[in-house]
Amino acid sequence: MSFLVPLRYRRSLAGRVTLLTTIAVGLAVTGVAFAAYATVRMQSLSSLDESLRSRAAQAAHTDTLEELQRQRVPAWALGAADVKILFLDAQTNKMRTTNGAVQASTRIYSPEADVALGKRPWSARTVLIESERYRVVAVPAQPGESLILAQSLQPTDRMLDRLGLVMLLFGIAGMVTAGLAGWAVARNGLRPVRRLTTAVEQIARTERLNPITIEGNDEVARLAVAFNSMLTALSASQTRQRQLVADAGHELRTPLTSLRTNLDLLAQADASTHLSAESRAELLADVRAQIAEMTTLIGDLTELAREDPATPAVEPVELAAVVGQAVTRVRRRTTTVSFDVRTEPWWVTGDAAALERAVTNLLDNAAKWSPPGATVTVELHEGTVMVADQGRGISPGDLPHVFERFYRSAESRTMPGSGLGLSIVKAVADRHGGQVTAGTAPDGGAAFWFSVPGTMAPPEVLARS
């Protein structure tokens, strides 16, 4: 069976459709021809039997045939040249013709003998006489005697042979016509598929993601729509990739230029020894800050550049504990603001490290925009983490863009940051089936709501219940 698979798929789809159509029509024509031939044959024999039976019954019930028999008139003189007329005497087991010839009977005439003895009302069968097929019909004549009419089947056989030849020719013509029609239908039906294949091959060759022209509303058109959707998604992915590379290059250019300038100053200072210790320490601190900024930027870029994020350790996570750890971490590096934290139990299934980073980014953003001595409010209620600061808030023009990569408002361009923190928050929310929104806090500052689906009870408690 293994060698049949390559042969099956070695043909084109149009060739397979043509072959299947030809085979199906051939089988149908063969079945119809066989049924028609059998029906005509049965009807022909039935009509012949009925004709012979009627003629034999009429002859058996008149005295004319007996009188002609005594006068030994041959059968052709009776207008029955194609019919043999015989009489079978069941008592003597002898058979005589209309001209008086007598011959002994054998077991071959047992059905006719049964008719003569009254065991059957009549009989009909096909026998071979002198290498010629005859249809033999017997009816009762005188007591103990049956009248037999035997007519040659040669005309009927010739008619059936001609009928079989005609059906064979028509069957062959029908198969040829069906093959041509199947080929034409397959060729015309697969023309949209060939156009689609050509368009896809051109896209693969040129890498131009131009939409494919859609014609009609059939299955091929739906396939073209699906291809266009895929091309749109691929084009958007390429656009995002190019934009990410361009934005990353732009964001990296500034710290790299500053870092090079500071290193050049340090090198010149070492050569001239005109740089004071305080200036040298200030330059080194600036270099360290720029390296830290570049490290953060590269880490954020690596996180966002992954089309398929690394497989996280998905496990039950207590979101309140994640919020507490994030607040503790931000408190260590921020001393100018305080945090008002109110949480309630909430369990989610996800990546604890990613969730903590998202909450940390929200807290860092709030701490950065809050004035000294301000309070950052952190609340966790029914799976939604709300982080609100007491800063100037988000302007209406910036609000729709705060989660875009590298987006920075005019006020934030002089402040540290890569413009990727909130983008990472949105990516984490999407990955966990949640959402993040931005708005205005009751105190007029900025507020962010980070929501993820979960339950208030731990998973093991729900499993026991």
CSV table of C-alpha atoms in Angstrom, one decimal, residues 93 104-114 125:
chain,number,residue,atom,x,y,z
A,93,ASN,CA,-42.4,-41.4,-24.6
A,104,ALA,CA,-38.1,-41.5,-29.3
A,105,SER,CA,-38.1,-39.0,-26.4
A,106,THR,CA,-35.4,-38.7,-23.7
A,107,ARG,CA,-35.1,-37.1,-20.4
A,108,ILE,CA,-34.3,-33.8,-22.1
A,109,TYR,CA,-38.1,-33.4,-22.6
A,110,SER,CA,-39.1,-33.8,-18.9
A,111,PRO,CA,-40.7,-30.4,-18.6
A,112,GLU,CA,-42.8,-31.0,-21.7
A,113,ALA,CA,-43.7,-34.5,-20.4
A,114,ASP,CA,-44.9,-33.0,-17.1
A,125,ARG,CA,-37.3,-23.0,-21.6
